[in-house]
Coordinates of C-alpha atoms in Angstrom, one line a residue:
L4 CA 27.2 171.6 -22.1
V5 CA 24.1 171.6 -19.9
Q6 CA 21.0 172.9 -21.6
R7 CA 19.4 174.4 -18.4
P8 CA 22.3 174.7 -15.9
E9 CA 20.2 176.6 -13.2
A10 CA 17.5 174.0 -13.2
E11 CA 20.0 171.2 -13.1
I12 CA 21.8 172.7 -10.1
Q13 CA 18.5 173.3 -8.3
A14 CA 17.4 169.7 -8.9
L15 CA 20.7 168.5 -7.5
C16 CA 20.4 170.6 -4.4
L17 CA 16.9 169.4 -3.7
K18 CA 18.1 165.7 -3.9
K19 CA 21.1 166.3 -1.7
S20 CA 21.1 168.1 1.7
G21 CA 24.3 169.5 3.3
D22 CA 27.6 170.4 1.6
F23 CA 28.9 168.8 -1.5
F24 CA 31.8 166.4 -1.0
F25 CA 35.3 167.6 -1.8
H26 CA 38.4 165.4 -1.9
S27 CA 40.5 167.9 -0.1
D28 CA 40.5 171.4 1.4
R29 CA 42.3 172.5 -1.8
E30 CA 39.4 171.4 -4.0
R31 CA 36.9 173.2 -1.7
S32 CA 38.9 176.4 -1.9
I33 CA 39.2 176.2 -5.7
Y34 CA 35.6 175.3 -6.4
S35 CA 33.7 177.2 -3.8
E36 CA 35.9 179.8 -2.1
S37 CA 38.6 181.3 -4.2
H38 CA 39.6 181.1 -7.9
P39 CA 43.4 181.2 -8.5
Q40 CA 44.2 183.6 -11.3
G41 CA 44.1 181.8 -14.7
L42 CA 42.7 178.5 -13.4
F43 CA 39.2 178.9 -14.9
D44 CA 40.0 181.1 -17.8
A45 CA 42.6 178.7 -19.3
V46 CA 40.1 177.1 -21.7
K47 CA 40.0 179.7 -24.5
S48 CA 40.4 179.7 -28.2
Y49 CA 44.0 180.6 -29.0
P50 CA 45.5 181.1 -32.5
E51 CA 48.9 179.8 -31.3
I52 CA 50.4 177.5 -28.7
V53 CA 50.3 178.8 -25.1
S54 CA 53.1 177.4 -22.9
S55 CA 52.3 179.1 -19.6
I56 CA 49.1 177.3 -18.5
Q57 CA 49.7 175.2 -15.4
S58 CA 47.8 172.0 -14.5
H59 CA 45.4 172.3 -11.5
Q60 CA 45.6 168.5 -10.7
L61 CA 41.9 168.1 -10.1
L62 CA 41.0 165.7 -12.9
T63 CA 40.7 162.0 -12.3
C64 CA 42.5 159.4 -14.4
E65 CA 39.3 158.7 -16.3
E66 CA 38.7 162.4 -17.0
L67 CA 42.3 162.8 -18.2
E68 CA 41.8 159.9 -20.6
L69 CA 38.6 161.5 -21.9
V70 CA 40.4 164.8 -22.4
E71 CA 43.3 163.2 -24.2
D72 CA 41.0 161.2 -26.5
S73 CA 39.0 164.3 -27.3
V74 CA 41.5 167.0 -27.8
G75 CA 45.0 165.5 -27.4
K76 CA 45.5 164.8 -31.1
Q77 CA 44.1 168.2 -32.0
Y78 CA 46.6 169.9 -29.7
L79 CA 49.5 168.0 -31.3
K80 CA 48.4 169.1 -34.7
L81 CA 49.2 172.7 -33.7
W82 CA 52.9 171.7 -33.9
G83 CA 52.6 171.1 -37.6
R84 CA 55.9 170.1 -39.1
K85 CA 57.5 169.4 -35.7
L86 CA 54.9 166.7 -35.1
G87 CA 55.8 165.1 -38.4
E88 CA 59.5 165.3 -37.6
N89 CA 59.0 163.6 -34.3
R90 CA 56.8 160.9 -35.9
T91 CA 59.5 160.1 -38.4
I92 CA 62.1 159.8 -35.7
L93 CA 59.9 157.5 -33.5
H94 CA 59.1 155.2 -36.5
S95 CA 62.9 154.9 -37.2
K96 CA 63.6 153.4 -33.7
D97 CA 63.6 149.6 -32.9
L98 CA 63.7 149.8 -29.1
F99 CA 61.4 151.7 -26.7
A100 CA 62.6 151.8 -23.1
F101 CA 60.6 153.1 -20.1
D102 CA 61.4 153.9 -16.5
L103 CA 58.8 151.4 -15.2
D104 CA 58.7 152.4 -11.5
D105 CA 57.8 156.0 -12.2
T106 CA 56.5 156.2 -15.7
L107 CA 54.3 153.3 -16.8
H108 CA 51.9 153.0 -13.9
G109 CA 49.8 155.3 -11.7
F110 CA 51.2 154.1 -8.3
R111 CA 54.1 156.4 -8.0
K112 CA 52.4 158.2 -5.1
A113 CA 51.7 155.0 -3.2
S114 CA 53.5 154.6 0.1
S115 CA 56.5 152.2 0.1
T116 CA 55.9 151.9 3.8
A117 CA 52.4 150.6 3.2
L118 CA 53.7 148.1 0.6
L119 CA 56.3 146.8 3.0
A120 CA 53.7 146.4 5.7
V121 CA 51.5 144.3 3.4
L122 CA 54.4 142.1 2.3
S123 CA 55.5 141.7 6.0
R124 CA 52.0 140.6 6.9
I125 CA 52.0 138.0 4.1
K126 CA 55.4 136.8 5.4
E127 CA 54.0 136.4 8.9
D128 CA 50.9 134.6 7.8
H129 CA 52.5 132.3 5.1
G130 CA 56.2 132.4 5.8
T131 CA 57.0 133.7 2.3
N132 CA 60.3 135.6 1.8
I133 CA 59.8 139.3 1.1
D134 CA 62.6 139.5 -1.5
E135 CA 60.9 136.6 -3.4
M136 CA 57.6 138.4 -3.4
Q137 CA 58.9 141.7 -4.7
K138 CA 59.5 140.7 -8.4
P139 CA 56.2 138.9 -8.9
Y140 CA 54.4 141.8 -7.1
R141 CA 56.0 144.2 -9.6
F142 CA 54.5 142.2 -12.5
I143 CA 51.1 142.0 -10.8
L144 CA 51.1 145.7 -10.0
L145 CA 52.0 146.7 -13.5
G146 CA 49.9 144.1 -15.3
I147 CA 52.1 144.5 -18.5
H148 CA 54.7 141.7 -18.0
D149 CA 53.5 140.0 -21.2
K150 CA 54.1 143.1 -23.2
L151 CA 57.8 143.5 -22.2
D152 CA 60.7 142.0 -24.1
F153 CA 63.2 142.7 -21.4
L154 CA 63.2 144.0 -17.8
G155 CA 66.4 145.6 -16.7
I156 CA 66.5 145.8 -12.9
S157 CA 69.1 147.8 -11.0
N158 CA 69.7 145.0 -8.5
H159 CA 70.5 142.5 -11.3
F160 CA 73.0 144.8 -13.1
R161 CA 74.3 146.2 -9.8
M162 CA 74.0 149.6 -11.5
S163 CA 71.7 152.6 -10.9
K164 CA 70.3 154.7 -13.7
I165 CA 72.5 157.7 -12.9
D166 CA 75.6 155.4 -13.0
G167 CA 74.9 153.9 -16.4
L168 CA 72.1 151.3 -16.2
L169 CA 70.6 152.2 -19.5
R170 CA 74.0 151.7 -21.3
M171 CA 74.4 148.3 -19.6
V172 CA 70.8 147.3 -20.7
L173 CA 71.6 148.3 -24.3
E174 CA 74.8 146.3 -24.2
A175 CA 73.0 143.2 -22.8
L176 CA 70.4 143.4 -25.6
G177 CA 73.1 144.0 -28.2
A178 CA 71.3 147.2 -29.2
S179 CA 72.7 150.5 -30.4
A180 CA 71.9 153.7 -28.6
K181 CA 70.9 155.4 -31.9
D182 CA 68.1 152.8 -32.3
A183 CA 66.6 153.5 -28.8
V184 CA 63.8 155.7 -27.4
Y185 CA 63.9 156.2 -23.7
I186 CA 60.9 157.7 -21.7
G187 CA 61.3 158.7 -18.1
D188 CA 59.9 161.3 -15.7
S189 CA 63.0 162.3 -13.7
W190 CA 65.4 164.8 -15.3
P191 CA 68.5 163.9 -13.2
R192 CA 67.8 160.1 -13.1
D193 CA 66.4 159.5 -16.5
M194 CA 67.0 162.4 -19.0
E195 CA 70.6 163.3 -18.1
P196 CA 71.9 159.6 -18.2
A197 CA 70.1 159.1 -21.6
I198 CA 71.5 162.3 -23.1
V199 CA 75.0 161.4 -21.9
I200 CA 75.1 158.2 -24.0
E201 CA 76.7 160.1 -26.9
E202 CA 73.5 162.0 -27.4
E203 CA 72.2 159.1 -29.5
V204 CA 69.3 157.9 -27.5
Y205 CA 66.1 159.7 -28.4
A206 CA 64.9 160.8 -25.0
I207 CA 61.3 161.8 -24.1
H208 CA 60.7 163.6 -20.8
Y209 CA 57.4 162.6 -19.2
S210 CA 56.3 165.4 -16.9
E211 CA 52.7 165.5 -15.9
M212 CA 52.8 169.0 -14.5
E213 CA 54.3 170.7 -17.5
N214 CA 53.3 171.7 -21.0
I215 CA 54.2 170.0 -24.3
P216 CA 57.1 171.4 -26.4
L217 CA 58.0 169.3 -29.5
D218 CA 60.7 171.8 -30.6
Q219 CA 63.2 171.1 -27.8
A220 CA 65.5 168.2 -26.9
P221 CA 64.5 166.1 -25.2
V222 CA 60.8 166.4 -26.2
R223 CA 58.5 166.7 -23.3
V224 CA 55.0 165.1 -22.9
N225 CA 52.5 165.2 -20.1
T226 CA 50.8 162.0 -20.9
L227 CA 51.9 158.8 -22.6
K228 CA 49.0 159.1 -24.9
K229 CA 50.9 162.0 -26.5
V230 CA 53.6 159.5 -27.6
Q231 CA 50.9 157.2 -29.0
F232 CA 49.4 160.0 -30.9
M233 CA 52.7 161.0 -32.3
L234 CA 53.3 157.5 -33.6
E235 CA 49.8 157.5 -35.1
A236 CA 50.0 160.9 -36.7
A237 CA 49.7 161.1 -40.4
P238 CA 53.0 161.7 -42.3
V239 CA 53.7 165.4 -43.2
L240 CA 53.8 165.7 -47.0
T241 CA 56.5 167.9 -48.5
G242 CA 56.6 169.2 -51.9

């Protein structure tokens, strides 16, 4: 993508003395010392879907967004009729449920100890109860409270996800399992409970480190953009 790569690299080296910055020893090893097999030969032109290419976890959120916007839809089109089948199912559902704490935001790797320390400091300085801060903080952190119709919290229902929280939320909403889509990232805490509900909930497994099969149940995606693209996909015409 660079017209004269050698000249560009030389110009960069002249402007910058010393080593280039790396975010971790792993990045330094991958980019300048060793190349794990398959990492840099994964971008090829394949006539079919390849399911064995693993993520190297080196892209930023902005870079992932760019990749998705550029090639995500093209990848899904390779699934042909399966893409259309999943689109039809998604459009038939009235309720979309998400595992908020792990699925809808990028803070899953943040330290809970650090969060508690921050809230404890606020309590010391302002005398605010930590429990009272947690729910507003959740809304501030997510920034999507105005887009939610209902927030089902384990503490409110006195029920964990593995013990039947999803079923209780559906009952509270007066909703039927067959009208619901549930998206979560944990197989034992999200997928298994969703599948147990008479196998009527349409479950989508969100797994950032795995590839995308649309021909299995539950369907697996590695970005939420894939779900958006499935909803936006053109209908498959049959004749």
